[in-house]
XYZ file of C-alpha atoms in Angstrom:
478
model
C 0.000 0.000 0.000
C 2.873 2.363 0.869
C 4.469 1.797 -2.543
C 1.170 2.361 -4.362
C 0.564 5.648 -2.548
C 4.150 6.815 -3.121
C 3.940 5.983 -6.816
C 0.610 7.776 -7.033
C 2.197 10.995 -5.716
C 5.139 10.591 -8.089
C 2.933 10.124 -11.146
C 0.740 13.052 -10.105
C 3.776 15.362 -9.931
C 4.915 14.192 -13.384
C 1.402 14.724 -14.763
C 1.239 18.250 -13.262
C 4.497 19.149 -14.999
C 3.352 17.669 -18.311
C 0.141 19.709 -18.128
C 1.932 22.919 -17.161
C -0.186 23.391 -14.026
C 0.815 25.704 -11.170
C -0.100 26.340 -7.519
C -1.310 22.804 -6.860
C -1.802 20.980 -3.562
C -1.690 17.180 -3.856
C -3.882 15.415 -1.305
C -2.791 11.960 -0.153
C -4.418 9.753 2.471
C -1.141 7.989 3.354
C 0.364 9.771 6.358
C 3.633 7.827 5.951
C 4.171 9.090 2.401
C 3.350 12.709 3.290
C 5.736 12.682 6.270
C 8.509 11.027 4.236
C 8.675 13.684 1.528
C 10.042 16.660 3.498
C 12.653 14.613 5.444
C 16.323 14.888 4.492
C 17.362 11.278 5.124
C 17.561 8.932 2.138
C 15.120 6.017 2.121
C 16.754 2.639 1.570
C 13.486 0.738 1.148
C 12.508 -0.767 -2.179
C 10.336 2.308 -2.768
C 13.141 4.675 -1.745
C 13.863 5.746 -5.322
C 10.224 6.741 -5.767
C 10.301 8.938 -2.649
C 13.657 10.481 -3.635
C 12.492 11.355 -7.163
C 9.375 13.028 -5.771
C 11.455 14.945 -3.213
C 13.806 16.242 -5.919
C 10.944 17.485 -8.081
C 9.211 19.164 -5.129
C 12.441 21.027 -4.286
C 12.347 22.716 -7.694
C 8.646 23.570 -7.477
C 7.810 25.876 -4.579
C 4.230 26.137 -5.872
C 3.614 22.407 -5.323
C 2.842 20.844 -1.966
C 1.621 17.525 -0.595
C -0.750 17.332 2.350
C -2.398 14.522 4.280
C -6.174 14.028 4.271
C -8.192 11.293 5.868
C -9.652 8.757 3.455
C -13.165 9.737 4.518
C -12.490 13.371 3.598
C -11.072 12.234 0.262
C -14.090 10.043 -0.571
C -14.958 11.934 -3.771
C -11.505 11.221 -5.215
C -11.780 7.569 -4.189
C -15.143 7.301 -5.899
C -13.819 8.844 -9.118
C -10.807 6.529 -9.074
C -13.016 3.484 -8.747
C -15.718 4.359 -11.240
C -15.902 1.241 -13.417
C -16.286 0.894 -17.144
C -18.648 -1.306 -19.107
C -17.295 -4.351 -20.907
C -19.099 -6.754 -23.220
C -19.101 -10.370 -22.130
C -19.088 -13.292 -24.585
C -22.832 -13.721 -24.353
C -23.360 -10.065 -25.188
C -24.398 -9.032 -21.694
C -22.590 -5.929 -20.435
C -21.341 -5.839 -16.873
C -19.394 -3.386 -14.734
C -15.740 -4.101 -14.073
C -13.458 -2.262 -11.658
C -10.151 -1.007 -13.052
C -7.196 1.179 -12.129
C -7.416 4.787 -13.286
C -4.719 6.588 -15.257
C -5.321 10.314 -14.706
C -3.622 11.176 -17.989
C -6.495 9.477 -19.799
C -9.176 11.394 -17.921
C -7.909 14.927 -17.255
C -7.544 17.008 -20.404
C -6.148 20.534 -20.644
C -6.755 22.185 -24.052
C -3.941 24.456 -25.256
C -4.948 27.708 -26.985
C -3.069 30.823 -28.131
C -2.342 33.181 -25.245
C -3.370 36.824 -25.047
C -6.660 36.532 -26.935
C -9.814 38.393 -25.888
C -12.378 36.932 -23.458
C -14.895 36.926 -26.331
C -12.555 34.724 -28.375
C -12.126 32.244 -25.524
C -15.853 32.199 -24.762
C -16.743 31.378 -28.368
C -14.075 28.679 -28.365
C -15.437 27.281 -25.095
C -18.947 26.873 -26.521
C -17.525 25.211 -29.650
C -15.434 22.992 -27.373
C -18.588 21.986 -25.473
C -20.314 21.173 -28.753
C -17.448 18.904 -29.789
C -17.397 17.231 -26.356
C -21.091 16.494 -26.683
C -20.516 14.635 -29.947
C -17.391 12.690 -28.990
C -18.334 9.394 -27.292
C -16.456 8.393 -24.185
C -14.061 5.457 -24.853
C -15.575 2.246 -23.500
C -12.179 0.725 -22.691
C -11.773 2.921 -19.600
C -13.994 4.508 -16.919
C -16.713 6.659 -18.471
C -15.748 10.121 -17.234
C -13.441 12.998 -18.079
C -12.469 16.341 -16.550
C -11.451 19.202 -18.849
C -9.549 22.184 -17.429
C -10.196 25.265 -19.579
C -7.563 27.694 -18.258
C -8.552 30.769 -20.264
C -10.686 33.767 -19.231
C -14.139 34.145 -20.761
C -16.527 37.069 -20.400
C -17.848 35.682 -17.110
C -15.057 33.651 -15.473
C -11.281 33.355 -15.165
C -11.449 29.698 -16.212
C -13.799 26.733 -16.463
C -13.870 23.138 -15.254
C -15.925 20.741 -17.377
C -16.840 17.360 -15.907
C -18.180 14.906 -18.487
C -19.977 11.758 -17.330
C -21.805 8.985 -19.109
C -25.425 8.851 -17.965
C -25.075 5.143 -17.199
C -22.950 6.102 -14.170
C -25.831 7.931 -12.542
C -28.371 10.714 -12.883
C -28.006 14.380 -11.998
C -28.648 13.786 -8.312
C -25.903 11.141 -8.036
C -23.271 12.941 -10.085
C -23.903 16.415 -8.699
C -23.825 14.971 -5.194
C -20.366 13.545 -5.935
C -19.127 16.835 -7.385
C -20.489 18.844 -4.469
C -18.383 16.667 -2.171
C -15.351 18.366 -3.739
C -16.592 21.886 -2.900
C -16.365 23.946 0.285
C -18.211 27.022 1.464
C -16.319 30.119 0.343
C -17.133 32.116 3.472
C -16.331 29.325 5.945
C -14.947 26.021 4.605
C -15.513 24.289 7.958
C -19.312 24.650 7.697
C -21.219 22.183 5.458
C -22.975 23.419 2.337
C -26.656 24.205 2.747
C -29.447 23.820 0.191
C -32.912 25.306 -0.367
C -35.700 23.644 1.578
C -37.750 21.146 -0.430
C -40.683 21.227 1.963
C -43.901 22.767 0.771
C -44.991 25.958 2.471
C -48.583 24.732 2.538
C -49.563 23.683 6.016
C -51.307 20.397 6.570
C -54.834 20.215 7.926
C -55.340 19.605 11.602
C -58.425 19.062 13.676
C -60.576 16.605 15.588
C -61.789 14.144 12.965
C -63.212 10.728 13.649
C -61.688 7.726 11.880
C -64.870 7.241 9.835
C -64.907 10.910 8.772
C -61.265 10.681 7.770
C -61.892 7.559 5.673
C -64.933 9.113 3.994
C -62.893 12.192 3.102
C -60.215 10.038 1.492
C -62.553 7.946 -0.675
C -62.900 10.649 -3.392
C -59.147 11.271 -3.260
C -58.340 7.580 -3.755
C -60.855 7.299 -6.589
C -59.399 10.373 -8.268
C -55.856 9.000 -7.766
C -56.758 5.722 -9.470
C -58.528 7.468 -12.351
C -55.651 9.910 -12.937
C -53.116 7.077 -12.808
C -54.982 5.089 -15.464
C -55.553 8.101 -17.727
C -52.024 9.504 -17.421
C -50.387 6.097 -17.834
C -52.396 5.434 -20.992
C -51.618 8.884 -22.402
C -47.897 8.490 -21.652
C -47.733 5.086 -23.331
C -49.395 6.507 -26.441
C -47.014 9.467 -26.532
C -44.071 7.114 -26.062
C -45.049 4.839 -28.928
C -47.650 6.130 -31.380
C -48.319 9.851 -30.953
C -45.450 12.106 -31.982
C -45.070 15.859 -31.820
C -45.122 17.442 -35.256
C -42.118 19.158 -36.800
C -41.764 22.696 -35.489
C -39.115 25.412 -35.007
C -38.026 23.629 -31.790
C -38.268 20.058 -33.095
C -36.602 18.779 -36.232
C -37.401 15.405 -37.733
C -33.804 14.777 -38.794
C -32.689 11.159 -38.566
C -30.152 10.630 -35.815
C -30.726 14.018 -34.180
C -28.888 12.678 -31.107
C -25.715 12.537 -33.218
C -25.997 16.128 -34.453
C -23.801 18.870 -32.928
C -25.419 21.110 -30.338
C -25.079 24.819 -29.661
C -25.098 26.080 -26.073
C -25.876 29.257 -24.208
C -26.746 30.247 -20.650
C -28.987 32.712 -18.851
C -29.547 33.489 -15.181
C -32.336 34.996 -13.075
C -32.430 36.246 -9.513
C -33.899 33.687 -7.116
C -35.502 36.557 -5.198
C -37.385 37.639 -8.340
C -38.538 34.073 -8.999
C -39.709 33.745 -5.374
C -41.750 36.942 -5.641
C -43.606 35.520 -8.671
C -44.035 32.183 -6.858
C -45.552 33.845 -3.783
C -47.863 36.081 -5.802
C -49.195 33.173 -7.878
C -49.147 30.679 -4.944
C -47.304 28.017 -6.936
C -43.846 26.419 -6.720
C -40.516 27.683 -8.031
C -40.483 24.724 -10.427
C -43.902 25.811 -11.761
C -42.651 29.354 -12.345
C -39.466 28.453 -14.185
C -41.197 25.747 -16.258
C -43.930 28.217 -17.226
C -41.263 30.749 -18.252
C -39.452 28.178 -20.411
C -42.690 27.016 -22.074
C -43.777 30.588 -22.852
C -40.281 31.382 -24.154
C -40.443 28.298 -26.399
C -43.777 29.424 -27.846
C -42.454 32.942 -28.433
C -39.478 31.502 -30.314
C -41.720 29.240 -32.382
C -44.007 32.114 -33.369
C -41.032 34.314 -34.212
C -39.656 31.671 -36.563
C -42.862 30.462 -38.233
C -46.247 32.162 -37.965
C -48.942 30.077 -36.210
C -46.408 27.357 -35.273
C -47.039 28.311 -31.632
C -50.438 26.604 -31.955
C -49.029 23.205 -32.934
C -49.284 20.147 -30.683
C -45.990 20.212 -28.777
C -45.057 18.520 -25.513
C -42.380 19.145 -22.920
C -40.906 16.491 -20.666
C -40.265 17.658 -17.120
C -37.844 15.250 -15.443
C -38.266 14.572 -11.726
C -36.191 12.790 -9.095
C -38.087 9.750 -7.775
C -36.060 9.489 -4.549
C -38.032 10.370 -1.446
C -35.202 12.428 0.032
C -34.959 15.913 1.449
C -31.584 16.801 -0.074
C -28.206 15.508 -1.226
C -26.285 12.799 0.557
C -22.516 12.704 0.895
C -20.490 10.429 -1.369
C -19.621 8.198 1.579
C -23.341 7.781 2.316
C -24.247 7.047 -1.304
C -21.572 4.390 -1.856
C -21.946 2.740 1.555
C -22.951 -0.911 0.933
C -25.472 -0.647 3.765
C -27.082 2.478 2.310
C -30.364 2.638 0.452
C -29.729 1.304 -3.069
C -31.843 4.141 -4.459
C -29.296 6.777 -3.410
C -26.971 6.179 -6.375
C -27.822 5.463 -9.989
C -30.573 6.591 -12.350
C -33.699 7.221 -10.301
C -35.812 9.645 -12.312
C -39.064 9.788 -14.223
C -40.817 12.296 -16.466
C -44.051 14.232 -16.693
C -45.658 15.153 -20.017
C -46.570 18.839 -20.009
C -48.267 20.081 -23.199
C -47.089 23.535 -24.266
C -50.084 25.898 -23.948
C -50.923 27.532 -27.272
C -49.885 31.139 -27.745
C -53.406 32.492 -28.162
C -54.354 36.142 -27.816
C -55.785 35.369 -24.379
C -52.641 33.625 -23.149
C -50.421 36.395 -24.502
C -52.466 39.031 -22.670
C -52.352 36.922 -19.478
C -48.966 35.157 -19.657
C -49.308 33.848 -16.089
C -51.668 31.254 -17.587
C -48.524 29.391 -18.682
C -47.521 29.094 -15.021
C -51.020 28.162 -13.843
C -51.407 25.489 -16.534
C -47.990 24.077 -15.672
C -48.848 24.025 -11.963
C -52.142 22.214 -12.533
C -50.639 19.526 -14.784
C -47.528 18.830 -12.704
C -49.479 18.713 -9.444
C -51.970 16.188 -10.832
C -49.443 13.958 -12.584
C -46.852 14.009 -9.829
C -49.398 12.763 -7.306
C -50.282 9.518 -9.055
C -48.460 6.306 -9.955
C -48.266 6.875 -13.726
C -45.050 8.867 -13.329
C -43.328 5.755 -11.924
C -44.935 3.242 -14.268
C -43.678 5.044 -17.386
C -40.096 5.674 -16.220
C -38.717 2.829 -18.379
C -39.904 4.428 -21.637
C -37.701 7.507 -21.415
C -35.837 7.179 -24.749
C -38.922 6.717 -26.942
C -40.747 9.436 -25.039
C -37.925 11.923 -25.586
C -37.783 11.021 -29.270
C -41.503 11.744 -29.691
C -41.599 15.023 -27.725
C -40.257 18.509 -28.415
C -38.287 19.676 -25.390
C -36.949 18.339 -22.086
C -36.625 20.406 -18.911
C -34.379 19.084 -16.139
C -33.641 20.870 -12.879
C -31.434 20.409 -9.820
C -30.956 22.322 -6.596
C -27.528 23.722 -5.811
C -25.846 25.296 -2.774
C -27.304 28.430 -1.211
C -23.853 29.878 -0.524
C -20.956 30.560 -2.864
C -18.436 27.726 -2.940
C -14.794 27.136 -3.700
C -12.600 24.305 -4.954
C -9.081 24.233 -3.547
C -9.586 27.872 -2.421
C -10.593 28.963 -5.924
C -14.047 30.648 -5.885
C -16.736 29.063 -8.067
C -18.742 31.770 -9.817
C -21.411 29.570 -11.384
C -22.630 26.009 -11.903
C -24.336 24.740 -15.064
C -25.066 21.325 -16.520
C -26.060 20.092 -19.965
C -27.395 16.830 -21.358
C -26.157 15.670 -24.767
C -26.843 12.679 -26.983
C -30.617 12.704 -26.475
C -32.984 12.329 -29.455
C -34.290 15.900 -29.222
C -33.489 19.261 -30.756
C -34.040 21.250 -27.545
C -32.803 20.656 -23.996
C -33.130 23.114 -21.106
C -31.437 22.550 -17.736
C -31.873 24.533 -14.525
C -29.791 24.693 -11.347
C -29.904 27.090 -8.409
C -26.652 28.458 -7.020
C -25.859 31.274 -4.591
C -29.047 33.272 -5.078
C -29.245 32.769 -8.838
C -31.249 30.409 -11.021
C -28.925 29.365 -13.827
C -30.377 28.018 -17.052
C -28.424 26.077 -19.667
C -29.845 25.891 -23.178
C -28.683 23.177 -25.569
C -30.178 23.148 -29.082
C -29.538 21.434 -32.389
C -26.832 23.464 -34.102
C -27.757 25.280 -37.331
C -31.426 24.413 -36.752
C -32.250 26.520 -33.690
C -30.683 29.914 -32.948
C -29.516 29.606 -29.302
C -29.195 33.352 -28.770
C -32.678 34.070 -30.089
C -34.077 31.228 -27.979
C -32.317 32.696 -24.934
C -33.754 36.126 -25.727
C -37.274 34.645 -25.907
C -36.863 33.052 -22.455
C -35.733 36.419 -21.049
C -38.760 38.065 -22.693
C -41.060 35.400 -21.216
C -39.662 36.122 -17.747
C -40.346 39.838 -18.176
C -43.914 39.197 -19.376
C -44.773 36.824 -16.520
C -43.045 39.004 -13.904
C -44.877 42.127 -15.029
C -48.231 40.304 -15.108
C -47.716 38.724 -11.669
C -45.970 41.524 -9.820
C -46.493 44.656 -11.877
C -44.037 46.936 -13.693
């Protein structure tokens, strides 16, 4: 074990030099290795040459250091190092296999000309993301990569891009692992906190007899059964037979999942979203979904007249775990933990895009109210779980997918470097339009991914901003 840890530090130092990285702290959970490096005496053990080579390199690099961390504190790194890859067995069945990780295969640092403008680097970054979305991850090694984009854009001094195959887990699993690498910027010793997921609606209380309680629930149970049957049948039809028509946000190109995507981002103040939510007495998810649906209709109408009246459906993805927040990596990978903590545990809700009629345009909050009514009904019956296995066909037959995650309330840092923003994108899906949402440090950050050269990402972004203004003005006032 000592030799393996010593060699790991040695190879990390070599990799840092090859990549041209500076001001790096190497974390190692072997106290013996960390204590051996600064000592002057020469090690005569079989691994002595490894220690001596590392010591010599550290002497010439004052910006490099090695520190000891407990294995529990380094759980995120251990998880990444053990992420398996999928191999095909002789009978064609694919199984997971654990392997050793070579960081050189997984950490990529693109090299660009120095001294260019932030606008140049930002345009390159979006093109880089588009290429990453098209390039499949090699199946002969663990299905993840980290790309260090060390050039300033218009909004940040640099960017870290983590690319994962969806077979490793869903947004909850993967974001939970990534958040384990972050610390609070204001006080790293305090755990990250997240928005409350509890509804503000108070439950009913009172002196009810058992018979009265049962009688009150009979209509609810009957309605639950009826909605489950109707919604399950409608979802099956939309997953197999009924397809959305071609529109400005849905192409019918063969192999759309293999087409390049264009990306853009937009952010809103969480305080502004909460004001709309409180005025309309709905949820934050209802508000942002209504904004995205109205923005989609505005884009459609701007591209093709009357296309905003076509039959188009959005898929709103939901986490099916009955949890109040994220769990630590150590909790998720604990063999004794709930098996539902890690993996792909999500389902979808069909939400038809309301038509952009004169009435809806004059009262844009109808998009939020319609969204609220549909999501509330469908989320509270069993159809959402019964149809979870039909996700690929359902995405192929619908127009747009909306996926959202909660992020930290406070600003965070990674290795003392402040994180300005968090975004995520989904690529390789059989759709022309994908919208992702994540909250972070008082902002709601939206990522837009669209089929390149078919949808104008900047115009689509502008339509979402316009939809926010329309709904905000209608709900709150100018």
